[in-house]
Coordinates of C-alpha atoms in Angstrom, one line a residue:
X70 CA 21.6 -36.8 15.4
X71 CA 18.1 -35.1 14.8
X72 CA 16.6 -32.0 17.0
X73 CA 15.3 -32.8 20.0
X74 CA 11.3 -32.4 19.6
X75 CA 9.2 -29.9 21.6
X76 CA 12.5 -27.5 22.0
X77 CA 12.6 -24.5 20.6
X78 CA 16.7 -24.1 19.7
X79 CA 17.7 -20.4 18.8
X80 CA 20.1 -19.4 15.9
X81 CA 23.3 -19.5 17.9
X82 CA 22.4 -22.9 19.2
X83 CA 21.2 -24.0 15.4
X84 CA 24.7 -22.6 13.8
X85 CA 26.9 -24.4 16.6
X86 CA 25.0 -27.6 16.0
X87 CA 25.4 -27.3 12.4
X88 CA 29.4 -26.8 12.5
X89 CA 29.8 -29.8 14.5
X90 CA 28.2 -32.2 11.7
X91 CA 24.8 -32.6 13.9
X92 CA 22.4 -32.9 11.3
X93 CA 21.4 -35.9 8.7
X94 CA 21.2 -34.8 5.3
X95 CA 21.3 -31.9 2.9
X96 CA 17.4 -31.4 3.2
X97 CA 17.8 -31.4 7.2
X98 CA 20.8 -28.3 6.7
X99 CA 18.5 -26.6 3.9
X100 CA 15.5 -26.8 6.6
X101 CA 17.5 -25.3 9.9
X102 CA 19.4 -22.9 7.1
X103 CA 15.7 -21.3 6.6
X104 CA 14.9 -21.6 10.1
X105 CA 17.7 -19.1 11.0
X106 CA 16.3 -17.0 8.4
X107 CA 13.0 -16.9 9.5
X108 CA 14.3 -15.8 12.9
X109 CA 16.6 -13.4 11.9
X110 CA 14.1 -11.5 9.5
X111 CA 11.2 -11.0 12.2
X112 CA 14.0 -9.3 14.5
X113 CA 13.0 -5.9 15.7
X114 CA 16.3 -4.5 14.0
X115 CA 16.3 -6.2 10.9
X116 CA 14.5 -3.9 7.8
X117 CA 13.5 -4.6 4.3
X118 CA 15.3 -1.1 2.8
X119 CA 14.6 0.1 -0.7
X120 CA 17.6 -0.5 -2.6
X121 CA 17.2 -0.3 -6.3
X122 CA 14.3 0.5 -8.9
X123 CA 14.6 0.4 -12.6
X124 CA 11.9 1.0 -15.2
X125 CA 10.5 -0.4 -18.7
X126 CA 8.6 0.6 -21.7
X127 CA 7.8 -3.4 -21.5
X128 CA 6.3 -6.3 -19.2
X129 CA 9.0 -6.9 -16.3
X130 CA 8.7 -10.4 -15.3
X131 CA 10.2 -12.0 -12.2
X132 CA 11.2 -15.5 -10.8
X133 CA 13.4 -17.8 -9.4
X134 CA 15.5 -14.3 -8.4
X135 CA 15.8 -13.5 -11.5
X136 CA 14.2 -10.1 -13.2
X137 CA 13.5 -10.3 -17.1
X138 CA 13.7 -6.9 -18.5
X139 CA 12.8 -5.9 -22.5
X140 CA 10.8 -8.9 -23.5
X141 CA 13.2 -11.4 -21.4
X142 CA 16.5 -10.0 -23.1
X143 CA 17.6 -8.5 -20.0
X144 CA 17.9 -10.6 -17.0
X145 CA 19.0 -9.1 -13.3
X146 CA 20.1 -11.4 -10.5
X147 CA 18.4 -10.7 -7.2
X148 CA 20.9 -13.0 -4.6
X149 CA 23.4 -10.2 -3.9
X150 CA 23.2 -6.9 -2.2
X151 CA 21.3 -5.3 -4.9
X152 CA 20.6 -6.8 -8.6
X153 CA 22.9 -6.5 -11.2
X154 CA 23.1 -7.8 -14.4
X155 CA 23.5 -11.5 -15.3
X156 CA 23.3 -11.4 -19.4
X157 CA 21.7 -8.8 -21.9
X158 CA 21.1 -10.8 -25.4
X159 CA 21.5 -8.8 -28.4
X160 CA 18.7 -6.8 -29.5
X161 CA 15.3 -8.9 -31.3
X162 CA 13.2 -7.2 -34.1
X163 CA 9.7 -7.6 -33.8
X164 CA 9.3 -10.5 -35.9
X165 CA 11.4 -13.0 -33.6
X166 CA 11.3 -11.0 -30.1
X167 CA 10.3 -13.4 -27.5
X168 CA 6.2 -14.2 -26.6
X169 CA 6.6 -16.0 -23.4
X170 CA 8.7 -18.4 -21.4
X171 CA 9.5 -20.6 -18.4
X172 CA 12.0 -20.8 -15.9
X173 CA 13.4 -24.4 -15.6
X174 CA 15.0 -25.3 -12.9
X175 CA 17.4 -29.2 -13.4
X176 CA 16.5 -31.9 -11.6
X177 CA 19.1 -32.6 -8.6
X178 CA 18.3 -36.2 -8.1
X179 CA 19.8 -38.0 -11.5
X180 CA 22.1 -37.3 -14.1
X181 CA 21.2 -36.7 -17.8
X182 CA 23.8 -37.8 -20.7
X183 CA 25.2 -34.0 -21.4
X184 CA 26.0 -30.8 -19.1
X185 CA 24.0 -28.4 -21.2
X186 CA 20.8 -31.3 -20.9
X187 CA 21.2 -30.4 -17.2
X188 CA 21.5 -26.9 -17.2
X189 CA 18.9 -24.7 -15.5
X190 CA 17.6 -22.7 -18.6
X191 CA 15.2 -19.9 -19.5
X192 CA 12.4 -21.8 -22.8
X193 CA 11.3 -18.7 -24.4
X194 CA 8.7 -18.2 -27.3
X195 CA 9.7 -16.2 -30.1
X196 CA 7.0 -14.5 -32.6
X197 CA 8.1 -16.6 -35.5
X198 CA 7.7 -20.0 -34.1
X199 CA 10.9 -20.3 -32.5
X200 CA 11.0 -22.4 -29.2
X201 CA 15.0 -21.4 -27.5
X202 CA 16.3 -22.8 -24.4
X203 CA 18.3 -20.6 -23.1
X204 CA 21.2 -21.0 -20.2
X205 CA 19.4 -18.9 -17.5
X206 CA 23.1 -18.0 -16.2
X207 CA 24.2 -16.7 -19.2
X208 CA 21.8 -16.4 -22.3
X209 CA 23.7 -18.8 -24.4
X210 CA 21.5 -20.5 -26.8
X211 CA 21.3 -24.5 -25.8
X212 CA 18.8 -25.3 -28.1
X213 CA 16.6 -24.3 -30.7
X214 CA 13.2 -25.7 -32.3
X215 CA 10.7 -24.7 -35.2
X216 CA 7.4 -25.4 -34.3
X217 CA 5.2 -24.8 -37.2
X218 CA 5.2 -22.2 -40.1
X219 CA 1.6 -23.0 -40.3
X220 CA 0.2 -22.3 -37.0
X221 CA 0.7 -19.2 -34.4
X222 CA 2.1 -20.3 -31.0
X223 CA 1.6 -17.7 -28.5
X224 CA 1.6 -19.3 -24.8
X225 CA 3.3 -21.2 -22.8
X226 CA 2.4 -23.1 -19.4
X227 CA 3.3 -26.1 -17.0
X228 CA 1.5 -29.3 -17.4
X229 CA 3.5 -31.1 -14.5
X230 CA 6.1 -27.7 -13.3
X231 CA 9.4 -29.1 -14.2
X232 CA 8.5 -31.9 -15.8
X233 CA 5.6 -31.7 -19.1
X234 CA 5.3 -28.1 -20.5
X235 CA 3.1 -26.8 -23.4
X236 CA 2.8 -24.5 -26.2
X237 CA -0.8 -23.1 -27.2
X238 CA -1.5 -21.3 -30.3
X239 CA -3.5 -18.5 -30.6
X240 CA -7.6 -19.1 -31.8
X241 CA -8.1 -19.8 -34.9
X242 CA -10.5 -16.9 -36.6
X243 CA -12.3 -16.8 -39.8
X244 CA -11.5 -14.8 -42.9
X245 CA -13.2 -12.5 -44.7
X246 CA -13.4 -14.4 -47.3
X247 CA -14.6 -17.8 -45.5
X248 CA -17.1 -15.5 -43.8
X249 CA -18.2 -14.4 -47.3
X250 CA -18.5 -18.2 -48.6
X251 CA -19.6 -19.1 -45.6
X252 CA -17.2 -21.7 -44.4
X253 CA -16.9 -22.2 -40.6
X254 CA -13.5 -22.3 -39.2
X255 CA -13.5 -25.6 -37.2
X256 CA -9.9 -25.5 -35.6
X257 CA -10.4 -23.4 -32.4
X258 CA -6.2 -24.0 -31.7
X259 CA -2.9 -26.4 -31.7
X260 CA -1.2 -27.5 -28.4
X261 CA 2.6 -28.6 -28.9
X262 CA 3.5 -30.7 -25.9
X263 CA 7.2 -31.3 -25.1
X264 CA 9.0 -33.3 -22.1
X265 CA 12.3 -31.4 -20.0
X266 CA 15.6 -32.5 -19.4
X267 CA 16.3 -33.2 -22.1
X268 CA 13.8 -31.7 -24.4
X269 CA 11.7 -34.2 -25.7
X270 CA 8.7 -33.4 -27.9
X271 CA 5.2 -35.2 -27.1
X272 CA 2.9 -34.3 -29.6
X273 CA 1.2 -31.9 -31.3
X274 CA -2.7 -32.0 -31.3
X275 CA -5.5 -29.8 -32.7
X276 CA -8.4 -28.7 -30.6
X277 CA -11.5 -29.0 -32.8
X278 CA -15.2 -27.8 -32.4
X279 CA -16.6 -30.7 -34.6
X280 CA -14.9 -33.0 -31.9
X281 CA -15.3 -31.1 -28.6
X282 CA -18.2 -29.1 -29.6
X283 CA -18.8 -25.3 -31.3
X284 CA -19.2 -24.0 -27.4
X285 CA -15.6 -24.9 -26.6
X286 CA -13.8 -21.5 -25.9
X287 CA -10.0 -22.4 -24.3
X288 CA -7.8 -25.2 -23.5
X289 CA -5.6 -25.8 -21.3
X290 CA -3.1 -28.7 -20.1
X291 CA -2.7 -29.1 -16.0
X292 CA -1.6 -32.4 -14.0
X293 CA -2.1 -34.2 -16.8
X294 CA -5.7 -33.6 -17.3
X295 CA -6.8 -31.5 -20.8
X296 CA -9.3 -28.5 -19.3
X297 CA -11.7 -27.6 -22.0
X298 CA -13.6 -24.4 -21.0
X299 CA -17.4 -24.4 -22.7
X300 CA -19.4 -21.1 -22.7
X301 CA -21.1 -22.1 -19.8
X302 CA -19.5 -25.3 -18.3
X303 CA -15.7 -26.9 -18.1
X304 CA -15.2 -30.9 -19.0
X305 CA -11.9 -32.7 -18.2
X306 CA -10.3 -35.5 -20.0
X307 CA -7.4 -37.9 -19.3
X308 CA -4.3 -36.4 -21.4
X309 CA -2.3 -39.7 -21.3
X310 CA -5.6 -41.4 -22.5
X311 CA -5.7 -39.4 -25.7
X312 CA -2.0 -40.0 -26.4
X313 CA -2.7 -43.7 -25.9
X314 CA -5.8 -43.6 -28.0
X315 CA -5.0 -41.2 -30.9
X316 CA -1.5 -40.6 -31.4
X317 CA -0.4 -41.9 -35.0
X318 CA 3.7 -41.6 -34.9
X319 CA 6.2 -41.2 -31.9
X320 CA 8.6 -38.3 -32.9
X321 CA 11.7 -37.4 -31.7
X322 CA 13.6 -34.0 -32.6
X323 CA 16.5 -34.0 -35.0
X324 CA 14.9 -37.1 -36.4
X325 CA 12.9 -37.7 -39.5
X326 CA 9.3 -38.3 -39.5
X327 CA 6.9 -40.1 -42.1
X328 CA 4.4 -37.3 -41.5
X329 CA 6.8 -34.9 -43.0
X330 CA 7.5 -37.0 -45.7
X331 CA 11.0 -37.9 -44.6
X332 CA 11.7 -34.7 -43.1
X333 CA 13.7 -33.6 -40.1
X334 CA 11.1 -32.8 -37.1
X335 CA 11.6 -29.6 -35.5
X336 CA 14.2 -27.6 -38.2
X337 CA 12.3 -24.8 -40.8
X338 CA 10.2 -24.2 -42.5
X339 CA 8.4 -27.9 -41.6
X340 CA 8.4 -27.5 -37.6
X341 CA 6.5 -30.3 -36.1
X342 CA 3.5 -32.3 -37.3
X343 CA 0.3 -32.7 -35.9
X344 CA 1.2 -36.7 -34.9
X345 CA -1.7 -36.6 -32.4
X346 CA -5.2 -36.7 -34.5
X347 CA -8.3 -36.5 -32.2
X348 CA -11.5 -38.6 -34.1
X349 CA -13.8 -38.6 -31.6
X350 CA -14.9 -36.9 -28.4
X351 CA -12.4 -39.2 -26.0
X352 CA -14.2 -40.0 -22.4
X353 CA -15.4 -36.9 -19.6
X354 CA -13.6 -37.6 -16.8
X355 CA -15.7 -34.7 -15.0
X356 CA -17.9 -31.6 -15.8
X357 CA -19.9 -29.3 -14.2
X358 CA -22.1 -26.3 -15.3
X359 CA -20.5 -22.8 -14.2
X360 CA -19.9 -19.0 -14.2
X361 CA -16.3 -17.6 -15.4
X362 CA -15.3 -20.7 -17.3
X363 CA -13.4 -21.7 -14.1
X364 CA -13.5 -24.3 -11.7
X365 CA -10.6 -25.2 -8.8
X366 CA -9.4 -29.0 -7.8
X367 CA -7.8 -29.5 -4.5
X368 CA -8.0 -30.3 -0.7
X369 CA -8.6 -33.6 1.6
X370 CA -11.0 -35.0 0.7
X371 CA -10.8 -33.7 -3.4
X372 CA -13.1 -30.9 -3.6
X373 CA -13.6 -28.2 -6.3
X374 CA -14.9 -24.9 -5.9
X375 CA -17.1 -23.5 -8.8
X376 CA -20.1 -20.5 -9.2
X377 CA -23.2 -21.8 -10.5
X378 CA -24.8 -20.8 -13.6
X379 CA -27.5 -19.0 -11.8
X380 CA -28.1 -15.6 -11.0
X381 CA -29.0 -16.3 -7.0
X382 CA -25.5 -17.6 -7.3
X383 CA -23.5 -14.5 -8.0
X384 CA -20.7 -13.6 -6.1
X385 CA -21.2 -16.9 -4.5
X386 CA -18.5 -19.9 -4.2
X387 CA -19.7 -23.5 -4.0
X388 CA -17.2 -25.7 -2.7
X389 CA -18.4 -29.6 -3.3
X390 CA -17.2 -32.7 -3.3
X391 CA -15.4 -34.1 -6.6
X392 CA -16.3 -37.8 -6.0
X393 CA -20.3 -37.1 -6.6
X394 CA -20.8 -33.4 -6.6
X395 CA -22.3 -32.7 -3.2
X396 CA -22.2 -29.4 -2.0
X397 CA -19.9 -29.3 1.7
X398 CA -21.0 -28.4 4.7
X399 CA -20.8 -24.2 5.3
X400 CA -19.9 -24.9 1.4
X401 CA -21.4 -21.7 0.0
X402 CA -18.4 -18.9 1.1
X403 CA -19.5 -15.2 0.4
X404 CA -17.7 -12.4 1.2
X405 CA -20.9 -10.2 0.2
X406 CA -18.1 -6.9 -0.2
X407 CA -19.7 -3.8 -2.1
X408 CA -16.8 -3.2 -4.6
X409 CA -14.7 -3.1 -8.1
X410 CA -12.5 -5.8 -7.5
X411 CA -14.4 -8.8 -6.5
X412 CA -13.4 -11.3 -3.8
X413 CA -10.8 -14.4 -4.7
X414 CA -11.2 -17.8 -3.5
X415 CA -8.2 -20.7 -4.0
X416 CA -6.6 -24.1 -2.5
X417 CA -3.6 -22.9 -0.6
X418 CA -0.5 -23.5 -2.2
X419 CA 1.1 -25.1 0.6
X420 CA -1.0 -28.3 -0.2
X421 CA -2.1 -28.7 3.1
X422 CA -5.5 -28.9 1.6
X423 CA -7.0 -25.4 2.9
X424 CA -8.5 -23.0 1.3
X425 CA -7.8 -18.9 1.1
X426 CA -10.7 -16.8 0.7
X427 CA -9.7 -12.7 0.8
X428 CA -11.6 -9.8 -0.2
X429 CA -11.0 -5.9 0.5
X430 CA -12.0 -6.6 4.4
X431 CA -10.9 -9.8 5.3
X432 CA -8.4 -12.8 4.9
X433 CA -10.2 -16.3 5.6
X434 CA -8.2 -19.3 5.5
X435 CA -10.4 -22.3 5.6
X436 CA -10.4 -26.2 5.9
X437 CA -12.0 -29.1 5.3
X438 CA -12.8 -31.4 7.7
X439 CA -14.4 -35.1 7.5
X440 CA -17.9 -35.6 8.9
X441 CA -20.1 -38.7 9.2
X442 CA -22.0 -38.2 5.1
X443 CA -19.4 -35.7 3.6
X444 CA -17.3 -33.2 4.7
X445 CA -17.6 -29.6 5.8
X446 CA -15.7 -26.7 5.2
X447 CA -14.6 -24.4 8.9
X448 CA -12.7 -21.3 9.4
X449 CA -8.5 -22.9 10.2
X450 CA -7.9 -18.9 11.3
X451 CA -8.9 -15.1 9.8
X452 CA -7.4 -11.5 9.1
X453 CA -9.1 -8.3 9.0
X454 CA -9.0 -4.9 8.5
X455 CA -9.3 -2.3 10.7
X456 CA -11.6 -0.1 10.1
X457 CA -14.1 3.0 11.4
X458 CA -16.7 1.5 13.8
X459 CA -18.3 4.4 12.7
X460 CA -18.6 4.7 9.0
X461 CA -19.8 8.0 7.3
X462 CA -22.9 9.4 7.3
X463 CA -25.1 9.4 4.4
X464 CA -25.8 12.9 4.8
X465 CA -23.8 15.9 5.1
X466 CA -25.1 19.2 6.2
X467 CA -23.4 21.8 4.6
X468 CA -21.3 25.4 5.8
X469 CA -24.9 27.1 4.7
X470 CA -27.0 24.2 6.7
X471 CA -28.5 22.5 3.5
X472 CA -28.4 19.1 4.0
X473 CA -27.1 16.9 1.2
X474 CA -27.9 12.9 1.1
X475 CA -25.2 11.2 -0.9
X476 CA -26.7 8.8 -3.9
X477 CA -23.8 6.3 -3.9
X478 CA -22.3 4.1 -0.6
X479 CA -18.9 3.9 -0.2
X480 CA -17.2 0.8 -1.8
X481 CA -15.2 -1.3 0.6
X482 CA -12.4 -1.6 -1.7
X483 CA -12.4 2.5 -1.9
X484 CA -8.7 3.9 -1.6
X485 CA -9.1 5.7 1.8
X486 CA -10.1 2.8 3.4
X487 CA -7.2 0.6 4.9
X488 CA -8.1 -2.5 2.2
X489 CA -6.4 -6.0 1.4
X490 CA -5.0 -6.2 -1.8
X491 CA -3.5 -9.2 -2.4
X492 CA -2.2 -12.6 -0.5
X493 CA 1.2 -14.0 -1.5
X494 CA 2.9 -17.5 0.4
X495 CA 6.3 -18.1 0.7
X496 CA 6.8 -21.4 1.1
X497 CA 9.8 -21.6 1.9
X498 CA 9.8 -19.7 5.4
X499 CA 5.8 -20.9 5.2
X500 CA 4.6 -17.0 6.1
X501 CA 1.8 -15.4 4.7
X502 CA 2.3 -11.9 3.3
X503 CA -0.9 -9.5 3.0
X504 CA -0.5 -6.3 1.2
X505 CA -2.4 -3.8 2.6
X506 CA -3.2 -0.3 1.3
X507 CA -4.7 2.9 2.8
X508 CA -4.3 6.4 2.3
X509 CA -2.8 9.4 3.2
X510 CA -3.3 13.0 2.3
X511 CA -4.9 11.5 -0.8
X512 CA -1.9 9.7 -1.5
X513 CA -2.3 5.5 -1.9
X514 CA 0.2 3.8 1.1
X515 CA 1.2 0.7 0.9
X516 CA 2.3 -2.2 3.8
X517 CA 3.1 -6.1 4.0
X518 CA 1.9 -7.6 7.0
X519 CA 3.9 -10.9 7.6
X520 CA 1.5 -13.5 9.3
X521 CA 2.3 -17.2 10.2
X522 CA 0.5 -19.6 7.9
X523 CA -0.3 -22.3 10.6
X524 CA -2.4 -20.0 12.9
X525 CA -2.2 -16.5 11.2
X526 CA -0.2 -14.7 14.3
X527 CA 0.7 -11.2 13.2
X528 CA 4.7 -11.2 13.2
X529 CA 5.6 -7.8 11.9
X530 CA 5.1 -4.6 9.1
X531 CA 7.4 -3.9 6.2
X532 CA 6.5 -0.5 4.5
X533 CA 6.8 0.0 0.7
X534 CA 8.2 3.7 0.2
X535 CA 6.8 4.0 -3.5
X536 CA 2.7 5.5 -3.5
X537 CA 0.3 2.6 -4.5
X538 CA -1.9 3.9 -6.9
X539 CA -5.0 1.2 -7.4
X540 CA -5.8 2.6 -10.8
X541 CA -2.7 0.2 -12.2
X542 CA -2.4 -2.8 -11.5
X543 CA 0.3 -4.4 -9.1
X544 CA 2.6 -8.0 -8.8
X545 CA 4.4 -8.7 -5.4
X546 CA 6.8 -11.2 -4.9
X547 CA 8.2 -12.0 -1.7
X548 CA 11.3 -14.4 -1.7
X549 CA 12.7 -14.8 1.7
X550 CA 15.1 -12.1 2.1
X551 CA 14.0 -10.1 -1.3
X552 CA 11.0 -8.2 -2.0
X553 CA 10.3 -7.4 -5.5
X554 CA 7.1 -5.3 -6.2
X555 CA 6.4 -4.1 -9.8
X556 CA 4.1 -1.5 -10.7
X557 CA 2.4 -0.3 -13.8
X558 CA 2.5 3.6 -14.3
X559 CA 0.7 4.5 -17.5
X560 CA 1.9 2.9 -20.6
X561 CA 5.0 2.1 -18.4
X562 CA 6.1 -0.4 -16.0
X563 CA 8.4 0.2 -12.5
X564 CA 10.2 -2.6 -10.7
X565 CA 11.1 -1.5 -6.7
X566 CA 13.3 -4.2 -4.9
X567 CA 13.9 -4.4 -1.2
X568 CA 16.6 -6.2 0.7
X569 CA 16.8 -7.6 4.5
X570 CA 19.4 -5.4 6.2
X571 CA 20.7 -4.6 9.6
X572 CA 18.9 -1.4 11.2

C-alpha cells in the first residue's frame, strides 16, 4: 500500500505504518527510514555534540563511516555512539606502506561465485607495486596483485564508481644522463585498468607524447571516456574504442600470458604487461581550448562549463552547450569576489542537472532551462552572507587626528568577515550543508548551516567547538547522523566527530 500523495505523515504515523507491513519494498522502508531521520535531526532538541577527536602525524581519510588512520592501517567505525576501532594491520615500512585506495562497496543485486568475491573491501596501493584488497570489516588480505616492477603506480580513481577502477603511474621524467645525450623521454605515464567483483584486470596502456602530442600533461579515466589534459586545451576519447581498436591479448589474473613469455600475469617480479598498445592518435570525441586544464560535463541538455584561454576571460565560467559549443543563455557566471581563494563552480551531485556556484559571499544554485535556439542558464535558488551594510572606511583618523588612507581593500574571503567556505550534499537526506566561518576575538568560528536542496529554506545551525583556522586547510563530511571534520594543524592532522543526540 503506497503513501497517500500530497500528505505530509509524521514519524509516529510513518513507524506505525511500517510495523504493520504498509510499505512495498526494501527501497520504499530504506526511503521512509531516512525520512524519519531527516525529521528527527531538524528537531529543536536534537544536537550534533562533540564526542571524540583523535590526531595523526599522517593524512586521515574518511568514507563510507569509516576513518583511515596511519596510511589506511588503522580503520575506526563511525555507526555507533562514538568510533572505535574496527582492525589495525600490522605496521608497513616505507617501502610497501600503502599510496592510495578505494572503498568498494558489493553489489546487492547478484551473486558472485565466492563470499570473499562479494565482500565489501578496502583496494589499497602499496609503494612497491602491490595492489591488496582488503576486507573493509576486518583487514584480512582477499587478494593480492603485482603490477609492474617496471613502472611506478601512485593513484588510484573510479572510472565507473563500483564498477571500472584505475591505477595511474606517476610521470615519466628524464635522466641525467638522457638529458646529457639528449634523448627525449616519450612515455608521459601507464594506466592499469581492472574490473570489481571479482577483480578482473582490463589492460594496461601507455600514454605517449609521440601519440597524443608533447603538450599532453595528465590523464585521467571518467565514465568511460580517456581525459587528456593539453597545456592549454582537454581532448576526450572513447575508452572502449581504444580497447576495441588496440588491445593485442585478453589477460586474466593467475593466468599465463604470451606477452610474458608464458608467465603468470599479476605474481612478481613480472606484474602485468602492457596488452594495450596505442599506434595512433585514436578519434577526438570532443575538445575545447581552456584555462586550468579543466572542463566539467553534466546537466539537461549536456553542457560543460570551461574558462577560456583569454585574459578578458579570467575568473570567468562559460557554461555552453556540448552538442556544438554554443555559449547558454546568462552562460558567463562571475562571482567577481576580491579574494585568495577563488570562486568554485560544479554540476550538482544530486544529478538533477543544476549547477552550484559558491564563493566567500554567496551560494548560487543554478539551472538550465530549454529555450526556442539553445538553452539558458537561471538562478533555481541562492544563499548569502550577512554582512556590514556599511563596510570600513578607507581612512582612519588617528588618537593624534592624522588621517591614514589604507593602500589595500579588504578581501571578501578575510577571516573577520562571516565567509562561506565550503558546500557539501548529503544525498541521502538531500540537504545542503554550508560551512560558514567568522570570527571572534580574533579567533576563527566555525558553523554548518543545513539548507533544503529543492528550494534552499534555512532549516537550522550546528556549531563546531574546535577554532577554524583558514591558514590550513579543511575536509567536512556530513553523513546523516555523523559529522566528521578534519583539520590540518601544522605538519599534523586532527579529526573531530560529532553525533546526533538528544538535548
Amino acid at each position: 500500500m503506497a503513501l497517500p500523495r500530497g500528505r505530509g505523515d509524521n514519524t509516529a504515523v510513518t513507524l506505525t505504518r511500517r510495523s504493520r507491513g504498509g510499505l512495498r519494498d526494501a527501497g520504499s522502508v530504506s526511503r521512509l527510514n531516512l525520512k524519519v531521520l531527516r525529521s528527527i535531526l531538524l528537531q529543536k532538541n536534537r544536537i550534533y555534540t562533540k564526542v571524540w577527536s583523535k590526531s595523526s602525524a599522517s593524512r586521515i581519510m574518511y568514507e563510507n563511516s569509516k576513518i583511515y588512520f596511519d596510511n589506511y592501517q588503522s580503520c575506526y567505525n563511525c555507526l555507533h555512539s562514538e568510533p572505535h576501532l574496527l582492525y589495525k594491520l600490522p605496521k608497513r615500512t616505507k617501502v610497501d606502506k600503502f599510496e592510495d585506495a578505494l572503498l568498494c562497496q558489493s553489489p546487492l543485486g547478484s551473486s558472485l561465485s565466492s563470499a570473499s568475491a562479494q565482500t565489501p573491501s578496502l583496494l589499497a596501493l602499496s609503494a612497491n607495486n602491490w595492489l591488496y584488497r582488503l576486507s573493509a570489516e576486518t583487514g584480512a588480505e582477499l587478494e593480492k596483485v603485482f603490477l609492474s616492477s617496471r613502472h611506478k603506480f601512485r593513484y588510484l580513481g573510479w572510472d565507473a564508481a563500483q564498477e571500472v577502477f584505475y591505477v595511474k603511474s606517476v610521470q615519466s621524467k628524464e635522466t641525467s644522463m638522457e638529458r646529457q645525450a639528449g634523448i627525449l623521454q616519450s612515455t608521459l605515464m601507464h594506466l592499469a585498468i581492472f574490473r570489481v567483483f571479482p577483480l578482473q584486470v582490463v589492460g594496461v596502456m601507455e600514454i605517449n607524447k609521440k601519440i597524443f602530442g608533447n603538450t599532453v600533461t595528465d590523464v585521467i579515466l571518467s565514465q568511460g571516456v580517456l581525459a587528456v589534459s593539453y597545456s592549454k586545451s582537454v581532448k576526450l576519447f572513447s575508452f572502449e574504442h581504444i580497447v576495441k581498436q588496440f588491445m593485442i591479448e585478453r589477460l586474466t589474473l593467475g593466468k599465463q600470458s604470451s606477452l610474458l613469455g608464458g608467465r603468470i600475469v599479476g605474481e612478481a617480479p613480472f606484474g602485468i604487461p602492457v596488452n594495450i598498445q596505442i599506434t595512433e592518435c585514436p578519434p577526438v570525441l570532443f575538445e575545447v581550448q581552456c584555462s586550468n586544464n579543466g572542463i566539467q560535463i553534466g546537466g539537461f541538455p549536456w553542457h560543460f562549463i570551461h574558462t577560456p584561454l583569454k585574459k578578458v576571460h579570467k575568473g570567468t565560467h562559460h557554461i555552453c552547450s556540448l552538442q556544438d559549443g554554443t555559449l547558454a543563455g546568462n552562460g558567463v557566471q562571475n562571482m567577481s569576489c576580491l579574494s585568495l581563494e577563488s570562486d568554485e563552480i560544479f554540476f550538482h551531485p544530486d544529478v538533477s542537472g543544476r549547477i552550484v556556484h559558491f564563493g566567500p559571499t554567496a551560494v548560487n544554485i543554478l539551472k538550465l532551462i530549454e529555450e526556442v535556439n539553445n538553452a539558458a542558464v537561471v538562478k533555481d535558488f541562492s544563499m548569502e552572507t550577512k554582512r556590514n551594510s556599511h563596510p570600513a572606511s578607507k581612512v582612519t583618523v588617528t588618537s593624534s587626528g592624522r588621517t591614514v588612507k589604507r593602500r589595500l581593500q579588504q578581501l571578501d574571503d578575510d577571516p573577520d568577515q562571516e565567509t562561506f567556505r565550503m558546500v557539501e550534499y548529503e544525498d541521502e537526506l538531500d540537504l545542503l550543508a554550508v560551512v560558514v566561518t567568522d570570527s571572534e576575538e580574533g579567533e576563527g568560528k566555525a558553523r554548518i548551516q543545513l539548507h533544503d536542496n529543492q528550494c534552499g529554506k534555512f532549516l537550522r545551525t550546528i556549531e563546531l567547538l574546535e577554532p577554524w583556522d583558514e591558514t590550513y586547510l579543511h575536509e567536512l563530511f556530513f553523513d546523516k547522523d555523523t559529522i566528521v571534520h578534519v583539520e590540518q594543524k601544522s605538519n599534523n592532522f586532527c579529526c573531530h566527530v560529532y553525533k546526533l543526540k538528544l538535548q
